CSV table of C-alpha atoms and ligand atoms in Angstrom, one decimal:
chain,number,residue,atom,x,y,z
A,274,MET,CA,-19.6,5.6,14.7
A,275,SER,CA,-16.9,8.0,15.7
A,276,THR,CA,-17.2,11.7,15.1
A,277,LEU,CA,-17.1,13.2,11.7
A,278,ASN,CA,-15.5,16.6,11.0
A,279,TYR,CA,-17.6,18.9,8.9
A,280,THR,CA,-16.3,22.3,7.6
A,281,GLU,CA,-18.0,24.4,4.9
A,282,SER,CA,-16.1,26.5,2.4
A,283,PRO,CA,-16.7,30.2,1.9
A,284,LEU,CA,-15.9,29.9,-1.9
A,285,ALA,CA,-18.9,30.6,-4.2
A,286,PRO,CA,-19.3,28.2,-7.1
A,287,GLU,CA,-20.3,31.1,-9.5
A,288,LYS,CA,-16.8,32.6,-8.8
A,289,ALA,CA,-14.9,29.5,-9.8
A,290,ALA,CA,-12.3,29.9,-12.5
A,291,TYR,CA,-13.0,26.5,-13.8
A,292,ARG,CA,-15.9,24.0,-13.6
A,293,HIS,CA,-16.1,20.5,-15.1
A,294,LYS,CA,-18.4,17.6,-14.7
A,295,ILE,CA,-16.6,14.2,-14.7
A,296,PRO,CA,-19.1,11.6,-16.2
A,297,ALA,CA,-19.6,8.3,-14.3
A,298,GLY,CA,-16.6,6.0,-14.9
A,299,ASP,CA,-14.4,8.6,-16.6
A,300,PHE,CA,-11.0,10.2,-15.9
A,301,TRP,CA,-9.9,13.7,-15.5
A,302,ILE,CA,-6.3,15.2,-15.4
A,303,HIS,CA,-5.7,18.8,-14.6
A,304,LYS,CA,-3.0,21.1,-13.3
A,305,ILE,CA,-3.7,23.0,-10.1
A,306,THR,CA,-1.2,25.8,-9.4
A,307,ALA,CA,0.1,26.7,-5.9
A,308,GLY,CA,-2.6,28.9,-4.1
A,309,GLN,CA,-5.5,27.6,-6.2
A,310,SER,CA,-8.3,25.6,-4.5
A,311,VAL,CA,-9.9,22.6,-6.0
A,312,ARG,CA,-13.3,21.3,-4.9
A,313,ILE,CA,-14.7,17.9,-5.7
A,314,VAL,CA,-18.5,17.6,-5.4
A,315,ASP,CA,-20.2,14.2,-4.9
A,316,LEU,CA,-23.3,15.1,-7.0
A,317,GLU,CA,-25.5,12.1,-6.3
A,318,GLY,CA,-23.8,10.5,-3.2
A,319,ASN,CA,-21.4,7.8,-2.3
A,320,GLN,CA,-19.4,8.0,-5.5
A,321,ALA,CA,-15.8,6.9,-5.1
A,322,VAL,CA,-13.4,9.6,-6.5
A,323,ASP,CA,-10.0,7.9,-6.8
A,324,THR,CA,-7.4,10.7,-6.8
A,325,ILE,CA,-3.7,10.9,-7.2
A,326,PHE,CA,-1.5,14.1,-7.1
A,327,TYR,CA,1.8,14.6,-8.7
A,328,ASN,CA,4.4,17.4,-8.4
A,329,ALA,CA,3.6,19.2,-11.7
A,330,GLY,CA,7.3,19.6,-12.4
A,331,ASP,CA,8.4,16.1,-11.5
A,332,PHE,CA,6.0,13.2,-11.7
A,333,ALA,CA,8.4,11.0,-9.8
A,334,GLU,CA,7.2,13.0,-6.7
A,335,TYR,CA,3.7,11.8,-6.1
A,336,TYR,CA,1.0,11.5,-3.4
A,337,SER,CA,2.0,9.0,-0.6
A,338,ALA,CA,-0.8,7.4,1.3
A,339,GLN,CA,1.6,6.1,4.0
A,340,ALA,CA,3.4,9.4,4.5
A,341,THR,CA,0.1,11.2,4.7
A,342,ILE,CA,-1.5,9.0,7.3
A,343,ARG,CA,1.7,8.8,9.2
A,344,GLY,CA,2.1,12.6,9.1
A,345,GLN,CA,-1.3,13.1,10.6
A,346,ARG,CA,-1.1,10.0,12.8
A,347,CYS,CA,-4.6,9.3,11.5
A,348,ILE,CA,-5.8,6.9,8.8
A,349,TYR,CA,-8.7,9.1,7.7
A,350,LEU,CA,-8.5,12.3,5.7
A,351,THR,CA,-10.6,15.4,6.5
A,352,THR,CA,-10.3,19.2,7.0
A,353,GLY,CA,-6.8,20.1,8.2
A,354,THR,CA,-5.2,17.0,6.6
A,355,LYS,CA,-2.0,17.8,4.8
A,356,ILE,CA,-1.5,15.8,1.6
A,357,ILE,CA,2.1,14.6,1.8
A,358,SER,CA,4.3,13.5,-1.1
A,359,SER,CA,6.7,10.6,-1.5
A,360,GLU,CA,9.4,13.2,-0.8
A,361,GLY,CA,7.8,14.3,2.5
A,362,ASN,CA,6.6,17.6,1.1
A,363,VAL,CA,3.1,19.1,1.7
A,364,MET,CA,1.3,19.1,-1.7
A,365,LEU,CA,-2.1,20.4,-0.6
A,366,GLU,CA,-4.2,20.8,2.5
A,367,ILE,CA,-7.9,19.9,2.9
A,368,THR,CA,-9.5,23.2,3.7
A,369,ALA,CA,-13.2,22.2,3.7
A,370,ASP,CA,-15.1,18.9,3.9
A,371,THR,CA,-18.8,18.4,4.3
A,372,CYS,CA,-18.5,14.6,4.1
A,373,GLY,CA,-16.3,14.3,7.2
A,374,ARG,CA,-14.1,11.4,6.3
A,375,HIS,CA,-12.2,10.0,3.3
A,376,ASP,CA,-10.2,6.8,2.8
A,377,THR,CA,-6.7,6.3,1.5
A,378,LEU,CA,-6.1,2.7,2.3
A,379,GLY,CA,-8.6,1.0,0.0
A,380,GLY,CA,-6.8,1.9,-3.2
A,381,ALA,CA,-8.2,1.9,-6.7
A,382,CYS,CA,-9.9,-0.9,-8.5
A,383,ALA,CA,-8.1,-2.7,-11.4
A,384,CYS,CA,-9.1,-5.4,-13.7
A,385,GLU,CA,-6.5,-7.7,-12.1
A,386,SER,CA,-7.5,-6.9,-8.5
A,387,ASN,CA,-11.2,-7.3,-9.5
A,388,THR,CA,-10.4,-10.9,-10.5
A,389,VAL,CA,-9.1,-11.5,-6.9
A,390,ARG,CA,-11.9,-9.7,-5.1
A,391,TYR,CA,-14.9,-10.6,-7.3
A,392,GLY,CA,-13.8,-13.5,-9.5
A,393,HIS,CA,-12.3,-13.9,-13.0
A,394,ASP,CA,-15.6,-13.2,-14.7
A,395,THR,CA,-15.0,-9.5,-13.8
A,396,LYS,CA,-11.7,-9.3,-15.6
A,397,TYR,CA,-12.9,-7.3,-18.6
A,398,MET,CA,-14.9,-4.7,-16.7
A,399,HIS,CA,-13.8,-1.1,-16.8
A,400,ALA,CA,-11.7,-0.1,-13.7
A,401,CYS,CA,-10.0,2.8,-12.1
A,402,ARG,CA,-6.4,1.8,-13.0
A,403,GLN,CA,-7.4,1.8,-16.7
A,404,ASN,CA,-8.6,5.4,-16.2
A,405,PHE,CA,-5.4,6.3,-14.5
A,406,LEU,CA,-3.4,4.8,-17.4
A,407,MET,CA,-5.5,6.7,-19.9
A,408,GLY,CA,-5.1,9.9,-17.9
A,409,LEU,CA,-1.3,9.5,-17.8
A,410,ALA,CA,-1.1,8.6,-21.5
A,411,SER,CA,-3.1,11.7,-22.3
A,412,TRP,CA,-1.1,14.2,-20.3
A,413,PRO,CA,0.9,16.5,-22.7
A,414,GLY,CA,3.0,18.1,-19.9
A,415,ALA,CA,4.7,14.9,-18.8
A,416,ALA,CA,8.5,15.1,-19.3
A,417,CYS,CA,8.8,11.3,-19.4
A,418,HIS,CA,6.8,8.3,-20.4
A,419,LEU,CA,4.2,7.6,-17.7
A,420,ASN,CA,2.8,4.2,-17.1
A,421,LYS,CA,1.8,1.8,-14.3
A,422,ARG,CA,5.0,2.5,-12.4
A,423,ASP,CA,3.6,6.0,-11.8
A,424,ILE,CA,0.4,4.8,-10.2
A,425,PRO,CA,0.9,5.0,-6.4
A,426,ALA,CA,-1.6,4.5,-3.7
A,427,ASN,CA,-4.5,6.9,-4.1
A,428,ILE,CA,-7.1,8.8,-2.1
A,429,ASN,CA,-10.7,7.6,-2.2
A,430,PHE,CA,-12.7,10.7,-1.6
A,431,PHE,CA,-16.2,10.0,-0.1
A,432,MET,CA,-15.3,6.4,0.8
A,433,ASN,CA,-15.6,5.0,4.3
A,434,VAL,CA,-13.1,2.3,4.9
A,435,PRO,CA,-12.7,1.9,8.7
A,436,VAL,CA,-9.9,-0.1,10.4
A,437,THR,CA,-11.0,-1.9,13.5
A,438,PRO,CA,-8.9,-1.9,16.7
A,439,GLU,CA,-8.3,-5.6,15.9
A,440,GLY,CA,-6.7,-4.7,12.5
A,441,GLY,CA,-9.7,-5.6,10.3
A,442,LEU,CA,-10.4,-3.5,7.2
A,443,MET,CA,-14.2,-2.8,6.7
A,444,PHE,CA,-16.0,-1.4,3.7
A,445,GLU,CA,-18.8,0.4,5.4
A,446,ASP,CA,-21.8,2.2,3.9
A,447,GLY,CA,-20.9,5.6,2.7
A,448,VAL,CA,-21.0,8.6,4.9
A,449,SER,CA,-21.4,10.8,1.9
A,450,ALA,CA,-24.6,12.1,0.2
A,451,GLY,CA,-25.5,14.1,-2.9
A,452,GLY,CA,-24.0,17.6,-2.8
A,453,LYS,CA,-21.3,16.8,-0.2
A,454,TYR,CA,-17.9,18.1,-1.2
A,455,VAL,CA,-14.2,18.2,-0.2
A,456,GLU,CA,-11.9,21.1,-1.0
A,457,LEU,CA,-8.1,21.3,-1.1
A,458,LYS,CA,-5.7,24.2,-1.4
A,459,ALA,CA,-2.5,23.5,-3.3
A,460,ALA,CA,0.8,24.3,-1.6
A,461,MET,CA,2.8,23.5,-4.8
A,462,ASP,CA,2.0,23.2,-8.4
A,463,VAL,CA,0.4,19.8,-8.8
A,464,VAL,CA,-1.3,17.7,-11.4
A,465,CYS,CA,-4.5,16.1,-10.2
A,466,LEU,CA,-5.5,12.7,-11.7
A,467,ILE,CA,-9.0,11.5,-11.0
A,468,SER,CA,-10.7,8.2,-11.8
A,469,ASN,CA,-14.4,8.6,-11.2
A,470,CYS,CA,-14.7,5.0,-10.2
A,471,PRO,CA,-16.6,2.8,-12.6
A,472,GLN,CA,-16.9,-0.1,-10.1
A,473,LEU,CA,-20.1,-2.2,-10.7
A,474,ASN,CA,-19.3,-4.9,-8.1
A,475,ASN,CA,-19.2,-3.0,-4.9
A,476,PRO,CA,-22.3,-2.3,-2.8
A,477,CYS,CA,-20.6,1.0,-1.5
A,478,ASN,CA,-22.0,3.0,-4.4
A,479,GLY,CA,-25.2,0.9,-4.7
A,480,TRP,CA,-23.7,-0.7,-7.9
A,481,ASN,CA,-24.3,2.6,-9.6
A,482,PRO,CA,-21.5,4.9,-10.7
A,483,THR,CA,-22.5,8.6,-10.9
A,484,PRO,CA,-20.9,11.8,-12.1
A,485,VAL,CA,-19.0,14.2,-9.9
A,486,GLU,CA,-18.1,17.9,-10.4
A,487,VAL,CA,-14.7,19.6,-10.0
A,488,LEU,CA,-14.3,23.4,-9.4
A,489,VAL,CA,-11.1,25.4,-9.3
A,490,TRP,CA,-10.7,28.8,-7.7
A,491,ASP,CA,-7.7,31.1,-8.2
B,608,MET,CA,0.8,-30.0,-16.9
B,609,PRO,CA,-2.9,-29.8,-16.0
B,610,LEU,CA,-5.1,-27.3,-17.7
B,611,LEU,CA,-5.4,-24.2,-15.5
B,612,VAL,CA,-8.9,-22.9,-15.2
B,613,PRO,CA,-9.8,-19.9,-13.0
B,614,PRO,CA,-11.4,-20.9,-9.7
B,615,ALA,CA,-15.2,-20.3,-9.6
B,616,PRO,CA,-16.3,-16.8,-8.5
B,617,SER,CA,-17.7,-16.7,-5.0
B,618,GLY,CA,-20.0,-13.7,-5.7
B,619,THR,CA,-19.8,-10.5,-3.7
B,620,THR,CA,-20.5,-12.1,-0.3
B,621,PHE,CA,-17.6,-11.5,1.9
B,622,THR,CA,-16.7,-13.7,4.8
B,623,THR,CA,-14.3,-12.3,7.3
B,624,THR,CA,-12.4,-15.3,8.8
B,625,ARG,CA,-12.2,-18.7,7.4
B,626,PRO,CA,-9.0,-20.6,8.2
B,627,ALA,CA,-9.2,-24.0,6.5
B,628,GLY,CA,-8.3,-26.0,9.6
B,629,PRO,CA,-5.6,-25.1,12.1
B,630,ALA,CA,-2.6,-23.1,10.9
B,631,PRO,CA,0.3,-25.4,10.0
B,632,VAL,CA,3.1,-25.0,12.5
B,633,PRO,CA,6.3,-24.1,10.8
B,634,PRO,CA,9.4,-25.9,12.1
B,635,ALA,CA,11.0,-23.9,15.0
B,636,GLU,CA,14.4,-25.0,13.6
B,637,ILE,CA,14.7,-25.3,9.9
B,638,PRO,CA,15.8,-28.9,9.0
B,639,PRO,CA,19.5,-28.7,8.0
B,640,GLU,CA,18.9,-30.5,4.7
B,641,ARG,CA,16.4,-27.7,3.7
B,642,LEU,CA,18.5,-24.7,4.8
B,643,LEU,CA,20.0,-23.1,1.7
B,644,TYR,CA,21.4,-19.8,2.9
B,645,GLU,CA,21.8,-17.8,6.1
B,646,GLU,CA,22.9,-14.3,6.9
B,647,THR,CA,22.7,-11.9,9.8
B,648,LEU,CA,21.8,-8.3,9.0
B,649,PRO,CA,23.0,-5.6,11.4
B,650,GLY,CA,20.4,-3.0,12.3
B,651,GLY,CA,20.2,-0.2,9.8
B,652,ALA,CA,21.1,-2.3,6.8
B,653,GLY,CA,19.6,-2.8,3.3
B,654,TRP,CA,19.3,-6.1,1.4
B,655,SER,CA,18.0,-7.3,-1.9
B,656,TRP,CA,17.7,-10.8,-3.3
B,657,SER,CA,16.2,-12.7,-6.2
B,658,LEU,CA,14.0,-15.1,-4.4
B,659,ARG,CA,13.0,-18.2,-6.4
B,660,ARG,CA,9.4,-19.4,-6.4
B,661,HIS,CA,8.5,-21.8,-3.6
B,662,LEU,CA,11.5,-21.0,-1.5
B,663,THR,CA,10.8,-19.5,1.9
B,664,LEU,CA,12.5,-16.5,3.5
B,665,ARG,CA,12.5,-16.7,7.2
B,666,LEU,CA,13.2,-13.5,9.1
B,667,THR,CA,14.0,-13.8,12.8
B,668,ALA,CA,14.3,-10.9,15.3
B,669,LEU,CA,17.6,-11.2,17.1
B,670,GLU,CA,16.8,-8.4,19.6
B,671,ASN,CA,13.6,-7.0,21.1
B,672,GLY,CA,12.0,-4.3,19.0
B,673,ALA,CA,13.3,-5.4,15.6
B,674,ASN,CA,11.7,-4.0,12.4
B,675,VAL,CA,12.0,-5.1,8.8
B,676,SER,CA,10.6,-2.9,6.1
B,677,LEU,CA,10.0,-4.8,2.9
B,678,ILE,CA,8.9,-4.3,-0.8
B,679,CYS,CA,8.9,-6.9,-3.6
B,680,PHE,CA,8.6,-7.1,-7.3
B,681,ASN,CA,8.0,-9.7,-10.0
B,682,ARG,CA,11.6,-10.8,-10.9
B,683,HIS,CA,10.8,-11.1,-14.6
B,684,ASP,CA,8.6,-8.0,-14.9
B,685,LEU,CA,9.6,-5.3,-12.4
B,686,VAL,CA,6.6,-3.2,-13.2
B,687,ASP,CA,4.5,-5.9,-11.4
B,688,ARG,CA,5.0,-5.1,-7.8
B,689,TYR,CA,3.7,-5.3,-4.2
B,690,ASN,CA,0.5,-3.3,-3.8
B,691,MET,CA,-0.6,-2.3,-0.3
B,692,ALA,CA,-4.3,-1.5,-1.1
B,693,ASP,CA,-4.8,-4.7,-3.2
B,694,THR,CA,-3.3,-6.8,-0.5
B,695,LEU,CA,-5.4,-5.2,2.3
B,696,LYS,CA,-8.7,-4.9,0.6
B,697,GLY,CA,-8.6,-8.3,-1.0
B,698,GLN,CA,-8.3,-9.9,2.5
B,699,HIS,CA,-10.2,-7.3,4.5
B,700,THR,CA,-7.3,-6.6,6.8
B,701,ALA,CA,-5.0,-3.8,7.8
B,702,LYS,CA,-2.5,-6.1,9.5
B,703,LEU,CA,-0.6,-9.1,8.3
B,704,THR,CA,-0.1,-12.5,9.9
B,705,ALA,CA,-0.1,-16.2,9.1
B,706,GLY,CA,-2.6,-17.1,6.3
B,707,TYR,CA,-2.4,-13.8,4.5
B,708,ILE,CA,-0.6,-13.2,1.3
B,709,LEU,CA,1.2,-10.1,-0.2
B,710,VAL,CA,-0.5,-9.3,-3.5
B,711,SER,CA,0.9,-7.5,-6.6
B,712,ASP,CA,-0.9,-4.8,-8.5
B,713,MET,CA,-1.5,-7.4,-11.2
B,714,GLY,CA,-3.5,-9.5,-8.7
B,715,ARG,CA,-0.8,-12.1,-8.1
B,716,ALA,CA,0.1,-13.8,-4.9
B,717,MET,CA,3.7,-12.8,-4.3
B,718,LEU,CA,4.5,-14.0,-0.7
B,719,SER,CA,2.5,-16.2,1.6
B,720,ILE,CA,2.8,-15.9,5.3
B,721,THR,CA,3.2,-19.5,6.2
B,722,GLY,CA,4.5,-19.1,9.7
B,723,ASP,CA,4.3,-16.3,12.3
B,724,THR,CA,5.0,-16.2,16.0
B,725,LEU,CA,3.7,-12.6,16.5
B,726,GLY,CA,0.2,-12.3,15.1
B,727,TRP,CA,0.5,-8.7,13.9
B,728,HIS,CA,2.7,-7.0,11.3
B,729,ASP,CA,2.2,-3.4,10.2
B,730,ALA,CA,1.2,-2.8,6.6
B,731,ILE,CA,0.1,0.8,6.6
B,732,SER,CA,2.7,3.1,8.3
B,733,GLY,CA,5.4,3.3,5.6
B,734,HIS,CA,9.1,3.6,6.2
B,735,ASP,CA,11.4,6.1,7.8
B,736,ASN,CA,13.6,8.6,6.0
B,737,ALA,CA,16.5,10.9,6.8
B,738,GLY,CA,14.2,13.7,8.0
B,739,ILE,CA,12.3,11.5,10.4
B,740,VAL,CA,15.6,10.1,11.8
B,741,ARG,CA,17.2,13.5,12.2
B,742,GLN,CA,14.1,14.9,13.9
B,743,LYS,CA,14.0,12.1,16.5
B,744,TRP,CA,17.7,11.4,17.1
B,745,GLY,CA,19.7,14.2,15.5
B,746,GLU,CA,22.6,13.5,13.1
B,747,ARG,CA,25.7,11.4,13.2
B,748,SER,CA,28.1,11.9,10.4
B,749,TYR,CA,29.9,9.2,8.6
B,750,GLN,CA,33.3,10.9,9.3
B,751,ALA,CA,32.8,10.9,13.0
B,752,ALA,CA,30.9,7.6,13.4
B,753,ARG,CA,31.9,5.5,10.4
B,754,ASN,CA,29.5,2.6,10.1
B,755,GLU,CA,27.8,3.6,13.4
B,756,TRP,CA,26.2,6.6,11.6
B,757,PHE,CA,22.4,7.0,11.4
B,758,GLN,CA,20.7,5.3,8.5
B,759,ASN,CA,17.1,5.1,7.2
B,760,SER,CA,14.9,2.9,5.1
B,761,ARG,CA,14.2,5.3,2.3
B,762,ASP,CA,17.9,5.7,1.5
B,763,HIS,CA,18.4,1.9,1.6
B,764,PHE,CA,15.3,1.3,-0.6
B,765,LEU,CA,16.6,3.8,-3.2
B,766,MET,CA,20.1,2.2,-3.1
B,767,GLU,CA,18.8,-1.3,-3.6
B,768,LEU,CA,16.2,-0.2,-6.2
B,769,GLY,CA,19.1,1.4,-8.1
B,770,LYS,CA,21.1,-1.8,-8.2
B,771,HIS,CA,18.2,-3.3,-10.2
B,772,GLY,CA,17.6,-0.5,-12.6
B,773,LEU,CA,14.7,0.9,-10.6
B,774,ASP,CA,14.2,4.3,-8.9
B,775,ARG,CA,11.9,6.4,-6.7
B,776,ARG,CA,9.0,5.9,-9.1
B,777,ASP,CA,9.1,2.3,-7.9
B,778,LEU,CA,9.3,3.0,-4.2
B,779,VAL,CA,5.9,1.6,-3.4
B,780,ALA,CA,4.1,1.4,-0.1
B,781,ASN,CA,5.9,-1.2,2.1
B,782,VAL,CA,5.2,-3.7,4.9
B,783,ASN,CA,6.9,-3.4,8.3
B,784,PHE,CA,7.4,-6.9,9.7
B,785,PHE,CA,7.7,-7.2,13.5
B,786,SER,CA,6.0,-3.9,14.1
B,787,LYS,CA,2.5,-3.2,15.4
B,788,VAL,CA,0.4,-0.1,14.8
B,789,THR,CA,-3.3,0.0,15.7
B,790,ALA,CA,-6.0,2.5,14.8
B,791,ASP,CA,-8.7,3.6,17.2
B,792,ASP,CA,-12.3,4.6,16.5
B,793,GLU,CA,-11.2,8.0,15.4
B,794,GLY,CA,-8.6,6.6,13.1
B,795,VAL,CA,-5.7,7.7,15.4
B,796,MET,CA,-2.7,5.5,14.9
B,797,HIS,CA,-0.9,4.0,18.0
B,798,TYR,CA,2.5,2.5,17.7
B,799,VAL,CA,3.2,-0.5,20.1
B,800,PRO,CA,6.8,-0.3,21.3
B,801,ASP,CA,8.9,-3.5,21.5
B,802,HIS,CA,6.3,-5.6,19.8
B,803,ALA,CA,8.8,-8.2,18.6
B,804,LYS,CA,10.8,-10.2,21.1
B,805,ALA,CA,14.2,-11.8,20.3
B,806,GLY,CA,13.4,-15.1,18.7
B,807,ASP,CA,10.1,-14.1,17.0
B,808,PHE,CA,10.1,-15.2,13.3
B,809,ILE,CA,8.0,-15.0,10.2
B,810,ASP,CA,8.1,-17.3,7.2
B,811,LEU,CA,7.4,-15.8,3.8
B,812,ARG,CA,7.0,-18.3,0.9
B,813,ALA,CA,7.5,-17.0,-2.6
B,814,GLU,CA,4.6,-17.8,-4.9
B,815,MET,CA,6.5,-16.4,-7.9
B,816,ASP,CA,10.1,-15.5,-8.7
B,817,LEU,CA,10.6,-12.2,-6.9
B,818,LEU,CA,13.0,-9.4,-6.3
B,819,VAL,CA,12.8,-8.8,-2.6
B,820,ILE,CA,14.2,-5.6,-1.0
B,821,LEU,CA,14.2,-5.0,2.7
B,822,THR,CA,15.8,-2.8,5.3
B,823,THR,CA,16.4,-3.3,9.0
B,824,CYS,CA,16.1,0.4,9.9
B,825,HIS,CA,13.7,1.7,12.6
B,826,HIS,CA,9.9,1.7,12.1
B,827,PRO,CA,8.9,5.3,11.2
B,828,LEU,CA,6.8,5.6,14.4
B,829,ASP,CA,9.4,4.0,16.7
B,830,THR,CA,9.5,5.8,20.0
B,831,ALA,CA,12.9,4.5,21.1
B,832,GLU,CA,14.9,7.1,23.1
B,833,SER,CA,18.1,6.6,21.0
B,834,TYR,CA,18.9,5.5,17.5
B,835,SER,CA,19.3,1.7,17.9
B,836,PRO,CA,18.1,-0.4,14.9
B,837,LYS,CA,18.0,-4.1,15.7
B,838,LYS,CA,19.8,-7.2,14.2
B,839,VAL,CA,17.7,-9.6,12.1
B,840,LYS,CA,18.6,-13.1,10.9
B,841,LEU,CA,17.7,-14.1,7.3
B,842,GLN,CA,17.4,-17.7,6.2
B,843,LEU,CA,16.3,-19.2,2.9
B,844,TRP,CA,14.9,-22.7,3.0
B,845,ARG,CA,13.5,-25.2,0.6
B,846,SER,CA,9.8,-25.4,1.6
B,847,ASP,CA,7.2,-27.6,0.1
B,848,PRO,CA,5.3,-26.0,-2.9
B,849,PRO,CA,1.7,-25.2,-2.1
B,850,GLY,CA,-0.6,-28.0,-3.0
B,851,PRO,CA,-4.3,-27.6,-3.8
B,852,GLY,CA,-5.3,-27.7,-0.1
B,853,ASP,CA,-2.5,-25.3,1.0
B,854,TRP,CA,-3.6,-23.3,4.1
B,855,CYS,CA,-2.7,-19.9,2.7
B,856,ARG,CA,-4.3,-20.7,-0.7
B,857,LYS,CA,-7.5,-21.8,1.1
B,858,TYR,CA,-7.4,-19.0,3.7
B,859,ARG,CA,-9.8,-16.9,1.7
B,860,PRO,CA,-11.4,-17.4,-1.8
B,861,GLU,CA,-9.6,-14.2,-2.8
B,862,ASN,CA,-6.3,-15.9,-2.0
B,863,GLU,CA,-7.1,-18.9,-4.2
B,864,ARG,CA,-7.8,-16.5,-7.1
B,865,ALA,CA,-4.5,-14.6,-6.5
B,866,PHE,CA,-2.6,-18.0,-6.5
B,867,PHE,CA,-4.2,-18.8,-9.8
B,868,ASN,CA,-3.0,-15.4,-11.2
B,869,SER,CA,0.6,-16.3,-10.1
B,870,GLU,CA,0.5,-19.8,-11.4
B,871,VAL,CA,-0.5,-18.8,-15.0
B,872,LEU,CA,2.8,-17.0,-15.2
B,873,TYR,CA,4.5,-20.4,-15.3
B,874,ILE,CA,2.6,-22.0,-18.2
C,2033,ZN,ZN1,-12.5,2.1,-9.0
């Protein structure tokens, strides 16, 4: 196992301006203004937190997984990683990370991709892309109609998806644990859309979706 | 028309490599009676095409170090489009080569890689843009250089998307054919210069009617000393439709299920 990069945050939870627990399998959409910090806490361990960021003033500018890994020349996200948009702008920076590594290549689960990965009997199970669609449909600040076109590649916080030197993509056991967190400071006004993954077919989470907590500091 | 029934699930046991027999060898020269269209793209060009189901698009590098950045869409439902993550995780791979398929975000097989002389095509690094090109090689204005000016994939993607009523909301993660990028144990990405040699080719068979958009601009991590995008030959040829034992269909159980998801479109 290669090295993991741990950094603690000085921010105290009791001083947070906002706290919310996202139940297992649910979505959350929230604006983070420039200068605010957002922390995501993996309360029980190895829960996949599928996350997309949009420019709050222009949803057509969105998180780009390819621009982000290319910008860091590294496929994993951790402290110091700048979250880059489809327009090449820095949206946020990861300022603390007690997990050490996060994935952005594995994407979100969807009913349709579940049929490919696990078989057609999983087609009617709840999935992340449904959460994303619900989140987009519920967002009152959107200036235009948002739909599947607006779901780009996402970050999977707390997931460990290594690429081998031979080009294989592995789904390894989690490197996270209960209480681990990742924290990001916004460089622009962004809207954060989270699907707290409801996946019941993947051993990564022990077939057991659990809640996560989000905290925001001014 | 036989009744289409989903293939049986294979459970959650993942096997990592399972070619069903040896890879079929595509013809080095496309038989003249099967060749339908041919065009040479200069380096730094953009191209889009409605590619009919079961035709094969062959891309051939005409110079060392060529790169083709590609995205594709369901021709009849443009919201259904290539998805990097669904393609990679469904096949447990970060690279593309013969046997693998490109999968849409609706779980459909879009393109099958039925032939490949290279063994590695980059699926993770994205495309270049005006900023990347300027940073590496400076600027060359249209007025001074005319069609020898510096171009980039993002601009070409946006121009071709616009011709089909699409925009930057639709500029999804792309594939870079002919380019190789590896990741080491720490996740650090390494670009392999001059991976493709002149004459290398890849065959992409459409498994559904597609809108294909591609550019022949530099790979975004290209370390070339000067701006010098390479020429690529495009050929469309009439390939055989994939039968029940097709090598790409049988390459993984996931692929068979993605083929099913494409085939139900044609009921
Ligand atoms: Zn999920």
